[in-house]
Amino acid sequence: MRTFNILLTSLITLLLTACVPSLHPLYREKDLVLAPALEGAWMQEDGDTWRFQKGAGNNYKLIYIEKGTPGNFDAHLVRLGKFMFVDLFPQEPDMRNDFYKGHFIRTHTFAWIQLEADLLRMAMMDPDKLKESIEQKKISIGHERLGDEILLTAPTEELQQLVQKLADEGSIFGEPAVLRRKK
């Protein structure tokens, strides 16, 4: 139970502080791509590990290990124009209390990615920059406020238009994390 609580806290922290959660995915089946070079383990400078394994169909299974604690995700690579993104969706947590589990909503998060040989660059949407752009009416996208956080509610097509525009401008995606292939 302690491991579960740590995992849940890590996931909530990741989703609400480092990422912009979305109710809808970034992909449609026709936008999905596979990149065999993505498979394997990738390590960040801080020691966090991202392990991608080919899943069924056009998806990957991702085990993200932060400070020794794993989190399991479904990952989909999405090609939109000249950019590639990854859509992360947490797998169903292993809980024995269905009533309690029913109070958690799994959300999608997106990152712009660039894969070059043994380097993987990954940049998540910056929640503060997104909030600022929405408040200043620089962008308009379906969303709800959860306290000081934003939950995207726009449908897939609108999300795709937004992330392509923002990736092209380089305005909302944060500084990319550089991951190196773990040998």
Coordinates of C-alpha atoms in Angstrom, one line a residue:
M1 CA 0.0 0.0 0.0
R2 CA 2.9 2.4 0.8
T3 CA 4.3 1.8 -2.7
F4 CA 0.9 2.5 -4.2
N5 CA 0.6 5.8 -2.3
I6 CA 4.0 6.9 -3.4
L7 CA 3.2 6.0 -7.0
L8 CA -0.1 7.8 -6.9
T9 CA 1.5 10.9 -5.3
S10 CA 4.2 10.9 -8.0
L11 CA 1.6 10.6 -10.8
I12 CA -0.6 13.4 -9.5
T13 CA 2.5 15.6 -9.0
L14 CA 3.7 14.8 -12.5
L15 CA 0.4 15.4 -14.1
L16 CA -0.5 18.6 -12.3
T17 CA 2.9 20.3 -11.9
A18 CA 5.0 19.3 -14.8
C19 CA 2.5 18.6 -17.5
V20 CA -0.8 19.8 -18.9
P21 CA -3.4 17.0 -18.6
S22 CA -6.1 16.5 -21.3
L23 CA -9.3 14.5 -21.2
H24 CA -8.8 13.5 -24.9
P25 CA -5.9 11.9 -26.7
L26 CA -3.7 13.7 -29.2
Y27 CA -4.0 11.0 -31.7
R28 CA -6.4 9.4 -34.2
E29 CA -5.4 5.9 -35.5
K30 CA -4.2 7.4 -38.8
D31 CA -1.7 9.7 -37.0
L32 CA 0.1 6.9 -35.1
V33 CA 3.6 5.9 -36.1
L34 CA 6.1 3.3 -34.9
A35 CA 9.7 4.1 -34.3
P36 CA 11.7 0.9 -33.5
A37 CA 14.6 3.1 -32.5
L38 CA 12.5 4.3 -29.5
E39 CA 12.4 0.8 -28.0
G40 CA 14.6 0.3 -25.0
A41 CA 15.7 2.2 -21.9
W42 CA 16.5 5.9 -21.8
M43 CA 18.0 7.7 -18.9
Q44 CA 17.8 11.3 -17.9
E45 CA 20.7 13.1 -16.3
D46 CA 18.9 12.9 -12.9
G47 CA 18.7 9.1 -13.2
D48 CA 15.0 8.8 -14.0
T49 CA 14.5 6.0 -16.6
W50 CA 12.0 5.7 -19.4
R51 CA 11.6 2.2 -20.8
F52 CA 9.6 1.8 -24.0
Q53 CA 8.5 -1.6 -25.2
K54 CA 6.4 -2.3 -28.3
G55 CA 2.8 -3.0 -27.3
A56 CA -0.1 -4.5 -29.2
G57 CA -0.9 -2.6 -32.4
N58 CA 0.5 0.9 -32.8
N59 CA 1.4 1.7 -29.3
Y60 CA 4.2 1.3 -26.7
K61 CA 4.2 0.3 -23.1
L62 CA 6.2 2.8 -21.0
I63 CA 7.6 2.2 -17.6
Y64 CA 8.8 5.5 -16.2
I65 CA 11.0 5.0 -13.1
E66 CA 11.4 8.0 -10.9
K67 CA 13.6 7.7 -7.8
G68 CA 13.2 3.9 -8.0
T69 CA 9.3 4.0 -8.2
P70 CA 7.8 2.8 -11.4
G71 CA 4.7 4.2 -13.2
N72 CA 3.1 2.3 -16.1
F73 CA 1.8 4.1 -19.2
D74 CA 0.4 3.4 -22.6
A75 CA 2.4 5.6 -25.0
H76 CA 1.4 6.5 -28.6
L77 CA 3.8 8.2 -31.1
V78 CA 1.9 10.8 -33.1
R79 CA 3.2 12.4 -36.3
L80 CA 1.6 15.8 -37.0
G81 CA 3.1 17.5 -40.0
K82 CA 6.9 17.8 -39.4
F83 CA 6.6 17.2 -35.7
M84 CA 6.5 14.0 -33.6
F85 CA 4.8 13.9 -30.2
V86 CA 4.2 11.2 -27.6
D87 CA 0.8 10.9 -25.9
L88 CA 1.1 9.3 -22.4
F89 CA -1.9 7.7 -20.7
P90 CA -1.4 6.0 -17.3
Q91 CA -2.4 2.4 -17.1
E92 CA -5.2 1.5 -14.7
P93 CA -3.8 1.5 -11.2
D94 CA -3.9 -1.7 -9.2
M95 CA -6.5 -0.9 -6.5
R96 CA -8.7 -3.2 -4.7
N97 CA -11.3 -0.6 -3.7
D98 CA -13.5 0.0 -6.8
F99 CA -15.4 2.9 -5.1
Y100 CA -12.1 4.7 -4.3
K101 CA -10.6 3.9 -7.8
G102 CA -13.8 5.4 -9.4
H103 CA -12.8 8.8 -8.0
F104 CA -9.6 9.0 -10.1
I105 CA -9.6 10.3 -13.7
R106 CA -6.8 9.2 -15.9
T107 CA -5.7 11.9 -18.3
H108 CA -3.5 12.2 -21.4
T109 CA -0.3 14.3 -21.4
F110 CA 1.7 15.2 -24.5
A111 CA 5.4 15.8 -25.2
W112 CA 7.2 17.0 -28.3
I113 CA 9.9 14.5 -29.1
Q114 CA 13.0 14.3 -31.3
L115 CA 14.8 11.0 -31.7
E116 CA 18.4 11.0 -32.9
A117 CA 20.5 7.8 -32.7
D118 CA 21.2 7.4 -28.9
L119 CA 19.6 10.8 -27.9
L120 CA 15.9 11.4 -27.2
R121 CA 14.8 15.0 -26.6
M122 CA 11.4 15.3 -24.9
A123 CA 9.6 18.6 -24.0
M124 CA 6.3 18.7 -22.2
M125 CA 3.9 21.6 -22.5
D126 CA 4.7 24.2 -19.9
P127 CA 1.6 24.7 -17.8
D128 CA 2.5 28.2 -16.7
K129 CA 3.2 29.4 -20.3
L130 CA -0.1 27.8 -21.4
K131 CA -2.0 29.5 -18.6
E132 CA -0.4 32.9 -19.5
S133 CA -1.2 32.4 -23.2
I134 CA -4.9 31.6 -22.4
E135 CA -5.2 34.5 -20.0
Q136 CA -3.7 36.9 -22.5
K137 CA -6.0 35.5 -25.2
K138 CA -3.0 34.5 -27.4
I139 CA -4.6 31.1 -27.8
S140 CA -8.1 29.7 -27.3
I141 CA -8.7 26.1 -26.5
G142 CA -11.3 24.2 -24.5
H143 CA -10.2 23.8 -20.9
E144 CA -11.4 23.9 -17.3
R145 CA -9.6 25.4 -14.3
L146 CA -8.8 23.1 -11.4
G147 CA -7.7 25.7 -8.8
D148 CA -4.6 27.1 -10.4
E149 CA -4.2 24.3 -12.9
I150 CA -5.6 23.8 -16.4
L151 CA -7.3 20.6 -17.7
L152 CA -7.6 20.6 -21.5
T153 CA -11.1 19.5 -22.6
A154 CA -10.8 20.2 -26.3
P155 CA -11.4 17.3 -28.8
T156 CA -8.5 15.6 -30.5
E157 CA -8.7 17.7 -33.7
E158 CA -8.4 21.0 -31.8
L159 CA -5.6 19.6 -29.6
Q160 CA -3.7 18.6 -32.8
Q161 CA -4.0 22.1 -34.3
L162 CA -2.8 23.6 -31.0
V163 CA 0.3 21.5 -30.5
Q164 CA 1.4 21.9 -34.1
K165 CA 1.1 25.6 -33.9
L166 CA 2.8 25.8 -30.5
A167 CA 5.6 23.4 -31.6
D168 CA 6.2 25.5 -34.7
E169 CA 6.3 28.7 -32.6
G170 CA 8.4 27.1 -29.9
S171 CA 6.3 29.1 -27.4
I172 CA 4.7 26.7 -25.0
F173 CA 6.8 23.6 -24.9
G174 CA 9.4 23.7 -22.1
E175 CA 13.1 23.1 -22.3
P176 CA 13.6 19.6 -23.6
A177 CA 14.9 16.9 -21.3
V178 CA 17.8 15.0 -22.9
L179 CA 17.6 11.3 -22.5
R180 CA 20.5 9.0 -23.4
R181 CA 20.0 5.4 -24.4
K182 CA 20.9 3.1 -21.5
K183 CA 23.3 0.5 -22.5

